[in-house]
Amino acid sequence: MKFFVDTANLDQIKEAYDLGVLDGVTTNPSLMAKEGITGRNNILKHYVDICNIVDGDVSAEVISTDFKGIVKEGEELAELHPNIVVKVPMIKDGVKALRHFSDKGIRTNCTLIFSAGQAILAAKAGATYLSPFIGRVDDINWDGMDLIDQIVEIYANYGFATEILAASIRNPLHIVKCAEMGVDVVTCPLKSILGLLNHPLTDIGLAKFLADYNKGNS
Ligand code: G3P
């Protein structure tokens, strides 16, 4: 299972990378805006900065919604660095662009996936990664993990090469559930990755070990 961090914050990306478990980064226009990165040139430079920290795939999202625009932007993004993966929304022109990029050897991440039908289309179009949004499905009182389960089953039925990149992860349990289902990649906020560390018995056990050591050495 690959771990990506879902942020445009360079400090958080460095912290996740230093932990030694990071395989890549995903971003989106909202995450860029959150860091105050605006304007085309600044955004492109920020992608390169991220690629210079992490040795792994970095998703960079297109803003265009028409085929020609998506292709132009995607090709420009792909030229920034060999680790860039072009993030394309699940819309009709996006699906056409996925096929175009796939035929040209440009890797893609199809984003804003909320149904199994969309997941089938993206795989048929040759997407490298598929991003179903778990938390946003949970937000509308459906079960985001049910969507993941459905996609895992369908992709296994046909041996689709597209990797499932579970997104909109909100807590460590989402990560564990994805691992149980055999999801290829999770992209998470740093706090969900760090949340995997926590167990009260670990804290209690460590406190006891240290207290016993100190007794013997005092
Ligand atoms: O990768 C998509 C992700 O950033 C969306 O997460 O928490 O905004 O639903 P969230």
Short mmCIF file of C-alpha atoms and ligand atoms in Angstrom, two decimals:
data_model
loop_
_atom_site.label_atom_id
_atom_site.label_comp_id
_atom_site.label_asym_id
_atom_site.label_seq_id
_atom_site.Cartn_x
_atom_site.Cartn_y
_atom_site.Cartn_z
CA MET A 1 0.00 0.00 0.00
CA LYS A 2 1.39 3.42 -0.99
CA PHE A 3 1.05 6.47 1.29
CA PHE A 4 0.61 9.88 -0.29
CA VAL A 5 0.17 13.08 1.71
CA ASP A 6 -2.72 15.30 0.60
CA THR A 7 -1.45 18.83 1.05
CA ALA A 8 0.42 21.69 -0.62
CA ASN A 9 2.12 22.65 2.66
CA LEU A 10 5.87 22.16 2.19
CA ASP A 11 6.58 21.75 5.94
CA GLN A 12 4.00 18.99 6.22
CA ILE A 13 5.34 17.31 3.08
CA LYS A 14 8.88 17.42 4.55
CA GLU A 15 7.61 16.04 7.88
CA ALA A 16 5.83 13.13 6.16
CA TYR A 17 8.89 12.47 3.98
CA ASP A 18 11.23 12.52 7.00
CA LEU A 19 9.02 9.90 8.68
CA GLY A 20 10.23 7.54 5.94
CA VAL A 21 6.82 6.28 4.84
CA LEU A 22 5.92 8.72 2.07
CA ASP A 23 5.42 7.55 -1.52
CA GLY A 24 3.96 10.68 -3.07
CA VAL A 25 1.87 13.83 -2.81
CA THR A 26 -1.54 14.93 -4.05
CA THR A 27 -2.70 18.52 -4.28
CA ASN A 28 -5.75 20.30 -5.61
CA PRO A 29 -6.66 23.96 -6.27
CA SER A 30 -8.25 24.30 -2.80
CA LEU A 31 -5.10 22.99 -1.06
CA MET A 32 -2.94 25.40 -3.12
CA ALA A 33 -5.22 28.33 -2.20
CA LYS A 34 -5.04 27.30 1.48
CA GLU A 35 -1.26 27.84 1.34
CA GLY A 36 -1.73 31.21 -0.38
CA ILE A 37 -0.23 29.93 -3.65
CA THR A 38 -2.00 31.82 -6.41
CA GLY A 39 -1.21 32.73 -10.02
CA ARG A 40 -0.15 30.24 -12.69
CA ASN A 41 3.61 30.80 -12.38
CA ASN A 42 3.63 30.50 -8.57
CA ILE A 43 1.55 27.34 -8.75
CA LEU A 44 3.88 25.75 -11.33
CA LYS A 45 6.92 26.68 -9.23
CA HIS A 46 5.27 25.19 -6.15
CA TYR A 47 4.79 21.85 -7.95
CA VAL A 48 8.52 21.81 -8.75
CA ASP A 49 9.33 22.63 -5.09
CA ILE A 50 7.20 19.67 -4.00
CA CYS A 51 8.90 17.38 -6.55
CA ASN A 52 12.27 18.46 -5.15
CA ILE A 53 11.29 17.26 -1.65
CA VAL A 54 9.63 13.93 -2.44
CA ASP A 55 10.93 11.04 -4.47
CA GLY A 56 7.53 9.89 -5.72
CA ASP A 57 4.47 10.81 -7.73
CA VAL A 58 3.06 14.34 -7.33
CA SER A 59 -0.46 15.00 -8.62
CA ALA A 60 -0.94 18.42 -10.24
CA GLU A 61 -4.49 19.37 -11.17
CA VAL A 62 -5.68 21.02 -14.37
CA ILE A 63 -8.14 23.92 -14.17
CA SER A 64 -9.51 23.73 -17.72
CA THR A 65 -12.74 21.87 -18.34
CA ASP A 66 -12.61 21.57 -22.14
CA PHE A 67 -10.61 18.88 -23.98
CA LYS A 68 -8.15 21.22 -25.70
CA GLY A 69 -7.53 23.20 -22.53
CA ILE A 70 -7.06 20.09 -20.38
CA VAL A 71 -4.58 18.64 -22.88
CA LYS A 72 -2.60 21.89 -23.16
CA GLU A 73 -2.43 22.36 -19.39
CA GLY A 74 -1.73 18.69 -18.70
CA GLU A 75 1.16 18.59 -21.16
CA GLU A 76 2.62 21.72 -19.58
CA LEU A 77 2.32 20.20 -16.09
CA ALA A 78 3.85 16.88 -17.22
CA GLU A 79 6.89 18.72 -18.54
CA LEU A 80 7.64 20.27 -15.14
CA HIS A 81 9.13 17.10 -13.66
CA PRO A 82 9.12 13.34 -14.45
CA ASN A 83 7.19 12.63 -11.21
CA ILE A 84 4.22 14.84 -12.11
CA VAL A 85 0.91 13.02 -12.54
CA VAL A 86 -1.77 15.09 -14.28
CA LYS A 87 -4.95 15.29 -12.22
CA VAL A 88 -8.06 15.42 -14.41
CA PRO A 89 -11.68 15.83 -13.27
CA MET A 90 -14.32 13.19 -14.02
CA ILE A 91 -16.16 15.06 -16.76
CA LYS A 92 -16.78 14.10 -20.40
CA ASP A 93 -13.84 16.09 -21.79
CA GLY A 94 -11.75 14.83 -18.89
CA VAL A 95 -12.39 11.23 -19.92
CA LYS A 96 -11.36 12.04 -23.50
CA ALA A 97 -8.22 13.71 -22.16
CA LEU A 98 -7.40 10.64 -20.01
CA ARG A 99 -7.33 8.53 -23.16
CA HIS A 100 -5.20 11.13 -24.96
CA PHE A 101 -2.69 11.28 -22.09
CA SER A 102 -2.61 7.51 -21.74
CA ASP A 103 -1.84 7.10 -25.46
CA LYS A 104 0.98 9.67 -25.11
CA GLY A 105 2.48 7.98 -22.02
CA ILE A 106 1.50 10.86 -19.68
CA ARG A 107 0.36 9.54 -16.30
CA THR A 108 -2.96 10.71 -14.86
CA ASN A 109 -5.06 10.82 -11.71
CA CYS A 110 -8.80 10.97 -12.37
CA THR A 111 -10.34 12.98 -9.54
CA LEU A 112 -13.77 13.77 -8.06
CA ILE A 113 -14.95 10.15 -8.19
CA PHE A 114 -18.19 9.48 -6.34
CA SER A 115 -19.64 6.41 -8.09
CA ALA A 116 -18.61 2.98 -9.37
CA GLY A 117 -19.79 3.97 -12.85
CA GLN A 118 -17.33 6.85 -12.92
CA ALA A 119 -14.60 4.47 -11.76
CA ILE A 120 -15.32 2.12 -14.67
CA LEU A 121 -15.13 4.96 -17.21
CA ALA A 122 -11.81 6.24 -15.83
CA ALA A 123 -10.25 2.78 -15.97
CA LYS A 124 -11.52 2.21 -19.52
CA ALA A 125 -9.98 5.56 -20.52
CA GLY A 126 -6.58 4.46 -19.19
CA ALA A 127 -6.26 6.55 -16.02
CA THR A 128 -3.13 5.72 -14.02
CA TYR A 129 -4.80 6.52 -10.69
CA LEU A 130 -8.44 6.89 -9.63
CA SER A 131 -9.40 9.19 -6.74
CA PRO A 132 -12.66 8.27 -5.01
CA PHE A 133 -13.48 10.77 -2.21
CA ILE A 134 -14.37 8.82 0.92
CA GLY A 135 -14.98 11.68 3.37
CA ARG A 136 -17.20 13.69 1.04
CA VAL A 137 -19.43 10.65 0.51
CA ASP A 138 -19.61 10.19 4.30
CA ASP A 139 -20.49 13.90 4.56
CA ILE A 140 -23.77 13.34 2.68
CA ASN A 141 -24.63 10.41 4.94
CA TRP A 142 -23.68 7.64 2.49
CA ASP A 143 -20.84 5.23 3.24
CA GLY A 144 -17.59 6.19 1.52
CA MET A 145 -16.08 2.79 2.32
CA ASP A 146 -18.94 1.04 0.45
CA LEU A 147 -17.88 2.95 -2.66
CA ILE A 148 -14.27 1.79 -2.21
CA ASP A 149 -15.42 -1.81 -1.71
CA GLN A 150 -17.44 -1.69 -4.95
CA ILE A 151 -14.55 -0.25 -6.98
CA VAL A 152 -12.03 -2.77 -5.55
CA GLU A 153 -14.36 -5.63 -6.60
CA ILE A 154 -15.02 -4.26 -10.09
CA TYR A 155 -11.34 -3.53 -10.81
CA ALA A 156 -10.39 -7.04 -9.63
CA ASN A 157 -13.11 -8.60 -11.82
CA TYR A 158 -11.49 -7.17 -14.94
CA GLY A 159 -7.87 -6.76 -13.91
CA PHE A 160 -8.00 -3.01 -14.63
CA ALA A 161 -4.49 -1.53 -14.36
CA THR A 162 -5.75 1.77 -12.86
CA GLU A 163 -4.60 2.09 -9.25
CA ILE A 164 -7.21 3.02 -6.64
CA LEU A 165 -6.00 6.11 -4.79
CA ALA A 166 -8.44 6.63 -1.91
CA ALA A 167 -8.84 10.37 -1.23
CA SER A 168 -10.76 12.68 1.10
CA ILE A 169 -9.47 10.60 3.99
CA ARG A 170 -10.43 12.17 7.29
CA ASN A 171 -9.10 9.80 9.97
CA PRO A 172 -6.75 6.85 10.61
CA LEU A 173 -9.62 4.34 10.51
CA HIS A 174 -10.27 5.23 6.86
CA ILE A 175 -6.64 4.23 6.16
CA VAL A 176 -6.98 0.92 8.01
CA LYS A 177 -10.29 0.10 6.24
CA CYS A 178 -8.66 0.86 2.88
CA ALA A 179 -5.77 -1.45 3.75
CA GLU A 180 -8.22 -4.26 4.62
CA MET A 181 -9.83 -3.83 1.22
CA GLY A 182 -6.50 -3.90 -0.64
CA VAL A 183 -6.61 -0.31 -1.87
CA ASP A 184 -3.42 0.55 -3.79
CA VAL A 185 -2.83 4.07 -2.43
CA VAL A 186 -4.22 6.31 0.29
CA THR A 187 -3.75 10.06 0.18
CA CYS A 188 -4.18 11.58 3.59
CA PRO A 189 -3.72 14.71 5.61
CA LEU A 190 -0.54 14.41 7.71
CA LYS A 191 -2.63 14.21 10.89
CA SER A 192 -4.37 11.02 9.71
CA ILE A 193 -0.99 9.40 8.96
CA LEU A 194 0.36 10.44 12.38
CA GLY A 195 -2.90 9.24 13.96
CA LEU A 196 -1.87 5.68 13.05
CA LEU A 197 0.81 5.97 15.76
CA ASN A 198 -1.65 6.32 18.60
CA HIS A 199 -2.56 3.61 21.08
CA PRO A 200 -3.05 4.21 24.82
CA LEU A 201 -1.44 0.85 25.66
CA THR A 202 1.70 1.94 23.81
CA ASP A 203 1.85 5.10 25.95
CA ILE A 204 1.19 3.17 29.16
CA GLY A 205 3.68 0.44 28.23
CA LEU A 206 6.42 2.93 27.36
CA ALA A 207 5.88 4.90 30.57
CA LYS A 208 6.24 1.63 32.55
CA PHE A 209 9.39 0.54 30.68
CA LEU A 210 11.00 3.93 31.31
CA ALA A 211 9.95 3.99 34.98
CA ASP A 212 11.35 0.46 35.52
CA TYR A 213 14.60 1.38 33.75
CA ASN A 214 14.95 4.47 35.94
CA LYS A 215 14.32 2.41 39.12
CA GLY A 216 17.15 0.05 38.18
CA ASN A 217 19.51 2.90 37.32
CA SER A 218 18.84 5.31 40.18
O1 G3P B 1 -7.64 14.64 -2.60
C1 G3P B 1 -8.93 15.15 -2.42
C2 G3P B 1 -9.05 15.67 -1.05
O2 G3P B 1 -8.17 16.75 -0.88
C3 G3P B 1 -10.40 16.09 -0.65
O3 G3P B 1 -10.40 16.04 0.73
O4 G3P B 1 -11.21 16.58 2.96
O5 G3P B 1 -11.48 18.24 1.09
O6 G3P B 1 -12.86 16.17 1.15
P1 G3P B 1 -11.54 16.80 1.53
#
